[in-house]
């Protein structure tokens, strides 16, 4: 079917007498898209699982904030302009997800489980193990002391099923424990795995966060999963509480397991695509999945950083 234009498939399932212990919805951008499906499924399901996002929170100023923290808001007039996922911009993304959560609970009170993941691996994060596998000197962002949080997609999937099996309702942050990992842990894990599994030697050069910004290397975009805790509004980044989720049964695997799984997928799937669709297609795919800072630009910034430390140049280029 089509979530926007054709729900006849769902209607037929219900008409045919199908019953569902739970429904998992990952397409949660616009309230009506979710509730239109829910209205059909209401008589046939026992639980509705909404996969939301930690972007629903209004800010990241407070370390340790939990599921009760203030949510992003959007006016009714602006929300009315967002009728599909194609119109969901970063500006409204979190607020629209928050509206989805409320709409689902209003329609099926006490029977909705909302899981709010943050960055899901592998997405974006893949840059770190892939870059580490390339050898040489790589940039480590900032001091290495900033907190990061992400979750292996397998851990998220396991938690979703666990919440269904245990009939957990309510809201849960689905991400690694607060304050457990720093950017140093993340980058060193990637290097450690590449060295152990591929016998690659990679050195980390920690580059000042302000210097990176001054030279056009952006947090999160070019340095995935990382935002300095020194940035106003991000003092609590990487420290979102998962105490409720852990009590409910959330488990996260070892950081190196996630790094190797992301890297091995990149290698194996890249080789498969090259055999199936040719070198050019595989190269485009690898570039997209690697993401992060381009190799050429990284080396330029490292040269500028070396000159900056030596005191010979202002350190911008």
GROMACS .gro file of N, CA and C in nm, residues 183-310:
model
  384
  183UNK      N    1   3.414   1.091   2.274
  183UNK     CA    2   3.461   1.088   2.136
  183UNK      C    3   3.594   1.014   2.127
  184UNK      N    4   3.675   1.020   2.233
  184UNK     CA    5   3.800   0.943   2.234
  184UNK      C    6   3.771   0.793   2.230
  185UNK      N    7   3.676   0.749   2.310
  185UNK     CA    8   3.638   0.608   2.309
  185UNK      C    9   3.593   0.564   2.170
  186UNK      N   10   3.512   0.646   2.106
  186UNK     CA   11   3.458   0.613   1.974
  186UNK      C   12   3.568   0.601   1.869
  187UNK      N   13   3.656   0.701   1.864
  187UNK     CA   14   3.760   0.701   1.762
  187UNK      C   15   3.865   0.594   1.790
  188UNK      N   16   3.905   0.581   1.916
  188UNK     CA   17   4.003   0.477   1.950
  188UNK      C   18   3.950   0.337   1.923
  189UNK      N   19   3.822   0.317   1.944
  189UNK     CA   20   3.761   0.188   1.913
  189UNK      C   21   3.774   0.157   1.765
  190UNK      N   22   3.746   0.257   1.681
  190UNK     CA   23   3.756   0.238   1.536
  190UNK      C   24   3.899   0.202   1.495
  191UNK      N   25   3.995   0.272   1.553
  191UNK     CA   26   4.136   0.246   1.521
  191UNK      C   27   4.179   0.109   1.573
  192UNK      N   28   4.137   0.077   1.691
  192UNK     CA   29   4.172  -0.053   1.752
  192UNK      C   30   4.119  -0.169   1.668
  193UNK      N   31   3.997  -0.158   1.622
  193UNK     CA   32   3.935  -0.264   1.541
  193UNK      C   33   4.005  -0.278   1.407
  194UNK      N   34   4.035  -0.164   1.342
  194UNK     CA   35   4.102  -0.169   1.212
  194UNK      C   36   4.240  -0.232   1.225
  195UNK      N   37   4.309  -0.199   1.333
  195UNK     CA   38   4.442  -0.254   1.354
  195UNK      C   39   4.436  -0.404   1.381
  196UNK      N   40   4.341  -0.446   1.460
  196UNK     CA   41   4.329  -0.587   1.499
  196UNK      C   42   4.280  -0.673   1.383
  197UNK      N   43   4.179  -0.626   1.313
  197UNK     CA   44   4.114  -0.707   1.210
  197UNK      C   45   4.183  -0.698   1.074
  198UNK      N   46   4.240  -0.582   1.043
  198UNK     CA   47   4.295  -0.561   0.910
  198UNK      C   48   4.445  -0.535   0.910
  199UNK      N   49   4.505  -0.530   1.029
  199UNK     CA   50   4.649  -0.503   1.042
  199UNK      C   51   4.685  -0.370   0.979
  200UNK      N   52   4.602  -0.269   1.005
  200UNK     CA   53   4.623  -0.134   0.953
  200UNK      C   54   4.675  -0.045   1.066
  201UNK      N   55   4.772   0.039   1.034
  201UNK     CA   56   4.826   0.130   1.134
  201UNK      C   57   4.771   0.270   1.110
  202UNK      N   58   4.699   0.323   1.210
  202UNK     CA   59   4.639   0.456   1.198
  202UNK      C   60   4.670   0.535   1.325
  203UNK      N   61   4.714   0.657   1.307
  203UNK     CA   62   4.742   0.747   1.419
  203UNK      C   63   4.631   0.851   1.429
  204UNK      N   64   4.598   0.890   1.552
  204UNK     CA   65   4.495   0.991   1.575
  204UNK      C   66   4.561   1.123   1.613
  205UNK      N   67   4.524   1.228   1.545
  205UNK     CA   68   4.570   1.363   1.579
  205UNK      C   69   4.448   1.440   1.629
  206UNK      N   70   4.448   1.472   1.759
  206UNK     CA   71   4.334   1.543   1.816
  206UNK      C   72   4.346   1.691   1.783
  207UNK      N   73   4.244   1.742   1.715
  207UNK     CA   74   4.247   1.880   1.663
  207UNK      C   75   4.142   1.962   1.737
  208UNK      N   76   4.183   2.077   1.785
  208UNK     CA   77   4.098   2.167   1.862
  208UNK      C   78   3.964   2.192   1.792
  209UNK      N   79   3.856   2.189   1.869
  209UNK     CA   80   3.722   2.204   1.813
  209UNK      C   81   3.704   2.339   1.743
  210UNK      N   82   3.755   2.447   1.804
  210UNK     CA   83   3.742   2.579   1.741
  210UNK      C   84   3.821   2.586   1.611
  211UNK      N   85   3.937   2.524   1.610
  211UNK     CA   86   4.019   2.522   1.488
  211UNK      C   87   3.945   2.450   1.377
  212UNK      N   88   3.883   2.337   1.409
  212UNK     CA   89   3.807   2.264   1.308
  212UNK      C   90   3.695   2.351   1.252
  213UNK      N   91   3.622   2.417   1.340
  213UNK     CA   92   3.512   2.502   1.297
  213UNK      C   93   3.560   2.616   1.209
  214UNK      N   94   3.671   2.678   1.249
  214UNK     CA   95   3.727   2.789   1.171
  214UNK      C   96   3.770   2.746   1.032
  215UNK      N   97   3.800   2.618   1.017
  215UNK     CA   98   3.845   2.567   0.888
  215UNK      C   99   3.737   2.485   0.816
  216UNK      N  100   3.614   2.510   0.854
  216UNK     CA  101   3.503   2.451   0.780
  216UNK      C  102   3.476   2.305   0.805
  217UNK      N  103   3.531   2.251   0.913
  217UNK     CA  104   3.504   2.111   0.948
  217UNK      C  105   3.395   2.112   1.055
  218UNK      N  106   3.277   2.072   1.015
  218UNK     CA  107   3.160   2.087   1.101
  218UNK      C  108   3.135   1.964   1.188
  219UNK      N  109   3.101   1.991   1.314
  219UNK     CA  110   3.058   1.883   1.403
  219UNK      C  111   2.935   1.816   1.343
  220UNK      N  112   2.925   1.687   1.365
  220UNK     CA  113   2.814   1.602   1.322
  220UNK      C  114   2.816   1.578   1.170
  221UNK      N  115   2.829   1.684   1.091
  221UNK     CA  116   2.829   1.666   0.945
  221UNK      C  117   2.958   1.600   0.897
  222UNK      N  118   3.072   1.661   0.930
  222UNK     CA  119   3.201   1.607   0.887
  222UNK      C  120   3.264   1.515   0.991
  223UNK      N  121   3.228   1.535   1.116
  223UNK     CA  122   3.276   1.453   1.227
  223UNK      C  123   3.155   1.386   1.292
  224UNK      N  124   3.102   1.280   1.232
  224UNK     CA  125   2.974   1.222   1.275
  224UNK      C  126   2.969   1.181   1.422
  225UNK      N  127   2.850   1.195   1.478
  225UNK     CA  128   2.817   1.156   1.615
  225UNK      C  129   2.879   1.249   1.720
  226UNK      N  130   2.952   1.352   1.677
  226UNK     CA  131   3.024   1.439   1.771
  226UNK      C  132   2.972   1.583   1.765
  227UNK      N  133   2.942   1.637   1.881
  227UNK     CA  134   2.919   1.781   1.898
  227UNK      C  135   2.988   1.819   2.029
  228UNK      N  136   3.072   1.922   2.029
  228UNK     CA  137   3.144   1.957   2.153
  228UNK      C  138   3.048   1.996   2.265
  229UNK      N  139   3.075   1.948   2.385
  229UNK     CA  140   2.995   1.987   2.500
  229UNK      C  141   3.016   2.133   2.537
  230UNK      N  142   3.118   2.196   2.478
  230UNK     CA  143   3.145   2.337   2.505
  230UNK      C  144   3.054   2.429   2.426
  231UNK      N  145   2.983   2.375   2.326
  231UNK     CA  146   2.894   2.458   2.245
  231UNK      C  147   2.767   2.488   2.324
  232UNK      N  148   2.728   2.614   2.329
  232UNK     CA  149   2.608   2.654   2.402
  232UNK      C  150   2.487   2.577   2.352
  233UNK      N  151   2.414   2.520   2.445
  233UNK     CA  152   2.297   2.442   2.409
  233UNK      C  153   2.325   2.294   2.397
  234UNK      N  154   2.453   2.256   2.402
  234UNK     CA  155   2.490   2.115   2.390
  234UNK      C  156   2.570   2.065   2.511
  235UNK      N  157   2.555   2.133   2.620
  235UNK     CA  158   2.627   2.093   2.742
  235UNK      C  159   2.589   1.951   2.785
  236UNK      N  160   2.470   1.908   2.752
  236UNK     CA  161   2.424   1.775   2.790
  236UNK      C  162   2.432   1.673   2.679
  237UNK      N  163   2.496   1.710   2.568
  237UNK     CA  164   2.509   1.617   2.456
  237UNK      C  165   2.582   1.489   2.501
  238UNK      N  166   2.529   1.375   2.458
  238UNK     CA  167   2.590   1.248   2.494
  238UNK      C  168   2.560   1.203   2.636
  239UNK      N  169   2.470   1.274   2.704
  239UNK     CA  170   2.441   1.243   2.844
  239UNK      C  171   2.291   1.229   2.870
  240UNK      N  172   2.218   1.190   2.766
  240UNK     CA  173   2.074   1.169   2.779
  240UNK      C  174   2.049   1.042   2.861
  241UNK      N  175   1.967   1.051   2.963
  241UNK     CA  176   1.946   0.938   3.052
  241UNK      C  177   1.876   0.821   2.983
  242UNK      N  178   1.929   0.702   3.006
  242UNK     CA  179   1.863   0.580   2.960
  242UNK      C  180   1.831   0.488   3.077
  243UNK      N  181   1.827   0.545   3.197
  243UNK     CA  182   1.802   0.465   3.317
  243UNK      C  183   1.670   0.389   3.307
  244UNK      N  184   1.567   0.456   3.258
  244UNK     CA  185   1.436   0.391   3.245
  244UNK      C  186   1.442   0.275   3.145
  245UNK      N  187   1.511   0.298   3.034
  245UNK     CA  188   1.521   0.195   2.931
  245UNK      C  189   1.603   0.076   2.979
  246UNK      N  190   1.712   0.103   3.048
  246UNK     CA  191   1.796  -0.005   3.100
  246UNK      C  192   1.718  -0.088   3.201
  247UNK      N  193   1.641  -0.021   3.286
  247UNK     CA  194   1.557  -0.093   3.382
  247UNK      C  195   1.454  -0.179   3.309
  248UNK      N  196   1.408  -0.131   3.192
  248UNK     CA  197   1.308  -0.204   3.114
  248UNK      C  198   1.369  -0.317   3.033
  249UNK      N  199   1.503  -0.317   3.020
  249UNK     CA  200   1.567  -0.428   2.949
  249UNK      C  201   1.658  -0.391   2.834
  250UNK      N  202   1.685  -0.262   2.813
  250UNK     CA  203   1.776  -0.222   2.705
  250UNK      C  204   1.917  -0.269   2.734
  251UNK      N  205   1.979  -0.333   2.634
  251UNK     CA  206   2.118  -0.377   2.644
  251UNK      C  207   2.194  -0.324   2.523
  252UNK      N  208   2.317  -0.282   2.546
  252UNK     CA  209   2.402  -0.233   2.437
  252UNK      C  210   2.531  -0.313   2.434
  253UNK      N  211   2.571  -0.353   2.315
  253UNK     CA  212   2.690  -0.438   2.301
  253UNK      C  213   2.818  -0.357   2.311
  254UNK      N  214   2.931  -0.428   2.313
  254UNK     CA  215   3.062  -0.363   2.326
  254UNK      C  216   3.087  -0.271   2.208
  255UNK      N  217   3.148  -0.160   2.236
  255UNK     CA  218   3.174  -0.057   2.136
  255UNK      C  219   3.253  -0.111   2.016
  256UNK      N  220   3.345  -0.206   2.041
  256UNK     CA  221   3.425  -0.263   1.932
  256UNK      C  222   3.343  -0.354   1.841
  257UNK      N  223   3.244  -0.420   1.897
  257UNK     CA  224   3.155  -0.505   1.818
  257UNK      C  225   3.083  -0.421   1.713
  258UNK      N  226   3.032  -0.306   1.757
  258UNK     CA  227   2.963  -0.216   1.665
  258UNK      C  228   3.059  -0.164   1.558
  259UNK      N  229   3.179  -0.125   1.598
  259UNK     CA  230   3.276  -0.073   1.502
  259UNK      C  231   3.311  -0.176   1.395
  260UNK      N  232   3.335  -0.299   1.437
  260UNK     CA  233   3.372  -0.403   1.340
  260UNK      C  234   3.255  -0.440   1.251
  261UNK      N  235   3.136  -0.446   1.304
  261UNK     CA  236   3.020  -0.481   1.223
  261UNK      C  237   2.997  -0.376   1.114
  262UNK      N  238   3.011  -0.248   1.150
  262UNK     CA  239   2.995  -0.142   1.050
  262UNK      C  240   3.103  -0.151   0.943
  263UNK      N  241   3.226  -0.176   0.985
  263UNK     CA  242   3.336  -0.184   0.890
  263UNK      C  243   3.326  -0.308   0.802
  264UNK      N  244   3.294  -0.422   0.860
  264UNK     CA  245   3.286  -0.545   0.781
  264UNK      C  246   3.172  -0.537   0.680
  265UNK      N  247   3.062  -0.472   0.718
  265UNK     CA  248   2.953  -0.452   0.622
  265UNK      C  249   3.000  -0.366   0.505
  266UNK      N  250   3.071  -0.258   0.537
  266UNK     CA  251   3.123  -0.168   0.433
  266UNK      C  252   3.212  -0.245   0.336
  267UNK      N  253   3.297  -0.330   0.388
  267UNK     CA  254   3.389  -0.406   0.304
  267UNK      C  255   3.315  -0.511   0.222
  268UNK      N  256   3.235  -0.593   0.290
  268UNK     CA  257   3.170  -0.705   0.223
  268UNK      C  258   3.064  -0.660   0.124
  269UNK      N  259   2.983  -0.565   0.164
  269UNK     CA  260   2.879  -0.518   0.072
  269UNK      C  261   2.939  -0.443  -0.045
  270UNK      N  262   3.045  -0.369  -0.020
  270UNK     CA  263   3.113  -0.300  -0.129
  270UNK      C  264   3.167  -0.396  -0.232
  271UNK      N  265   3.226  -0.506  -0.184
  271UNK     CA  266   3.278  -0.607  -0.277
  271UNK      C  267   3.165  -0.675  -0.355
  272UNK      N  268   3.053  -0.699  -0.288
  272UNK     CA  269   2.938  -0.759  -0.356
  272UNK      C  270   2.886  -0.667  -0.466
  273UNK      N  271   2.872  -0.540  -0.435
  273UNK     CA  272   2.821  -0.445  -0.533
  273UNK      C  273   2.915  -0.429  -0.651
  274UNK      N  274   3.045  -0.433  -0.622
  274UNK     CA  275   3.142  -0.422  -0.731
  274UNK      C  276   3.128  -0.541  -0.826
  275UNK      N  277   3.108  -0.660  -0.770
  275UNK     CA  278   3.090  -0.780  -0.854
  275UNK      C  279   2.958  -0.776  -0.929
  276UNK      N  280   2.855  -0.723  -0.865
  276UNK     CA  281   2.721  -0.724  -0.924
  276UNK      C  282   2.699  -0.610  -1.022
  277UNK      N  283   2.751  -0.490  -0.988
  277UNK     CA  284   2.712  -0.371  -1.065
  277UNK      C  285   2.830  -0.288  -1.116
  278UNK      N  286   2.951  -0.335  -1.092
  278UNK     CA  287   3.067  -0.268  -1.149
  278UNK      C  288   3.138  -0.176  -1.053
  279UNK      N  289   3.262  -0.141  -1.089
  279UNK     CA  290   3.349  -0.063  -1.002
  279UNK      C  291   3.297   0.078  -0.978
  280UNK      N  292   3.241   0.140  -1.084
  280UNK     CA  293   3.196   0.279  -1.070
  280UNK      C  294   3.080   0.289  -0.970
  281UNK      N  295   2.984   0.199  -0.984
  281UNK     CA  296   2.871   0.202  -0.891
  281UNK      C  297   2.918   0.176  -0.749
  282UNK      N  298   3.007   0.078  -0.732
  282UNK     CA  299   3.056   0.043  -0.599
  282UNK      C  300   3.132   0.160  -0.537
  283UNK      N  301   3.207   0.233  -0.618
  283UNK     CA  302   3.283   0.347  -0.567
  283UNK      C  303   3.188   0.457  -0.518
  284UNK      N  304   3.080   0.479  -0.590
  284UNK     CA  305   2.982   0.579  -0.548
  284UNK      C  306   2.914   0.537  -0.417
  285UNK      N  307   2.883   0.409  -0.409
  285UNK     CA  308   2.820   0.357  -0.287
  285UNK      C  309   2.915   0.372  -0.168
  286UNK      N  310   3.040   0.334  -0.187
  286UNK     CA  311   3.137   0.343  -0.078
  286UNK      C  312   3.154   0.487  -0.031
  287UNK      N  313   3.158   0.581  -0.124
  287UNK     CA  314   3.173   0.722  -0.087
  287UNK      C  315   3.054   0.770  -0.006
  288UNK      N  316   2.935   0.726  -0.044
  288UNK     CA  317   2.814   0.768   0.027
  288UNK      C  318   2.808   0.707   0.167
  289UNK      N  319   2.841   0.579   0.179
  289UNK     CA  320   2.834   0.513   0.308
  289UNK      C  321   2.945   0.561   0.401
  290UNK      N  322   3.063   0.588   0.346
  290UNK     CA  323   3.174   0.639   0.427
  290UNK      C  324   3.136   0.773   0.487
  291UNK      N  325   3.090   0.866   0.404
  291UNK     CA  326   3.048   0.996   0.452
  291UNK      C  327   3.160   1.071   0.522
  292UNK      N  328   3.121   1.163   0.609
  292UNK     CA  329   3.219   1.237   0.688
  292UNK      C  330   3.308   1.328   0.605
  293UNK      N  331   3.426   1.355   0.656
  293UNK     CA  332   3.520   1.448   0.594
  293UNK      C  333   3.594   1.381   0.479
  294UNK      N  334   3.598   1.450   0.365
  294UNK     CA  335   3.670   1.396   0.251
  294UNK      C  336   3.818   1.381   0.283
  295UNK      N  337   3.879   1.277   0.229
  295UNK     CA  338   4.019   1.246   0.260
  295UNK      C  339   4.112   1.362   0.226
  296UNK      N  340   4.090   1.423   0.110
  296UNK     CA  341   4.178   1.532   0.068
  296UNK      C  342   4.169   1.651   0.164
  297UNK      N  343   4.046   1.682   0.203
  297UNK     CA  344   4.028   1.795   0.294
  297UNK      C  345   4.087   1.764   0.431
  298UNK      N  346   4.076   1.642   0.477
  298UNK     CA  347   4.133   1.606   0.605
  298UNK      C  348   4.284   1.632   0.607
  299UNK      N  349   4.352   1.593   0.501
  299UNK     CA  350   4.496   1.613   0.497
  299UNK      C  351   4.532   1.761   0.490
  300UNK      N  352   4.450   1.839   0.422
  300UNK     CA  353   4.473   1.984   0.418
  300UNK      C  354   4.461   2.044   0.558
  301UNK      N  355   4.359   2.002   0.631
  301UNK     CA  356   4.337   2.055   0.766
  301UNK      C  357   4.447   2.009   0.860
  302UNK      N  358   4.494   1.888   0.844
  302UNK     CA  359   4.604   1.839   0.928
  302UNK      C  360   4.732   1.920   0.904
  303UNK      N  361   4.759   1.959   0.780
  303UNK     CA  362   4.876   2.043   0.750
  303UNK      C  363   4.861   2.181   0.813
  304UNK      N  364   4.739   2.236   0.805
  304UNK     CA  365   4.715   2.366   0.867
  304UNK      C  366   4.730   2.358   1.019
  305UNK      N  367   4.685   2.248   1.075
  305UNK     CA  368   4.695   2.228   1.220
  305UNK      C  369   4.841   2.217   1.263
  306UNK      N  370   4.920   2.145   1.185
  306UNK     CA  371   5.062   2.131   1.217
  306UNK      C  372   5.131   2.267   1.213
  307UNK      N  373   5.097   2.348   1.112
  307UNK     CA  374   5.156   2.482   1.102
  307UNK      C  375   5.109   2.570   1.218
  308UNK      N  376   4.983   2.556   1.254
  308UNK     CA  377   4.927   2.632   1.366
  308UNK      C  378   4.999   2.598   1.497
  309UNK      N  379   5.023   2.470   1.520
  309UNK     CA  380   5.092   2.430   1.643
  309UNK      C  381   5.236   2.477   1.643
  310UNK      N  382   5.296   2.482   1.524
  310UNK     CA  383   5.434   2.528   1.515
  310UNK      C  384   5.444   2.679   1.525
   0.00000   0.00000   0.00000
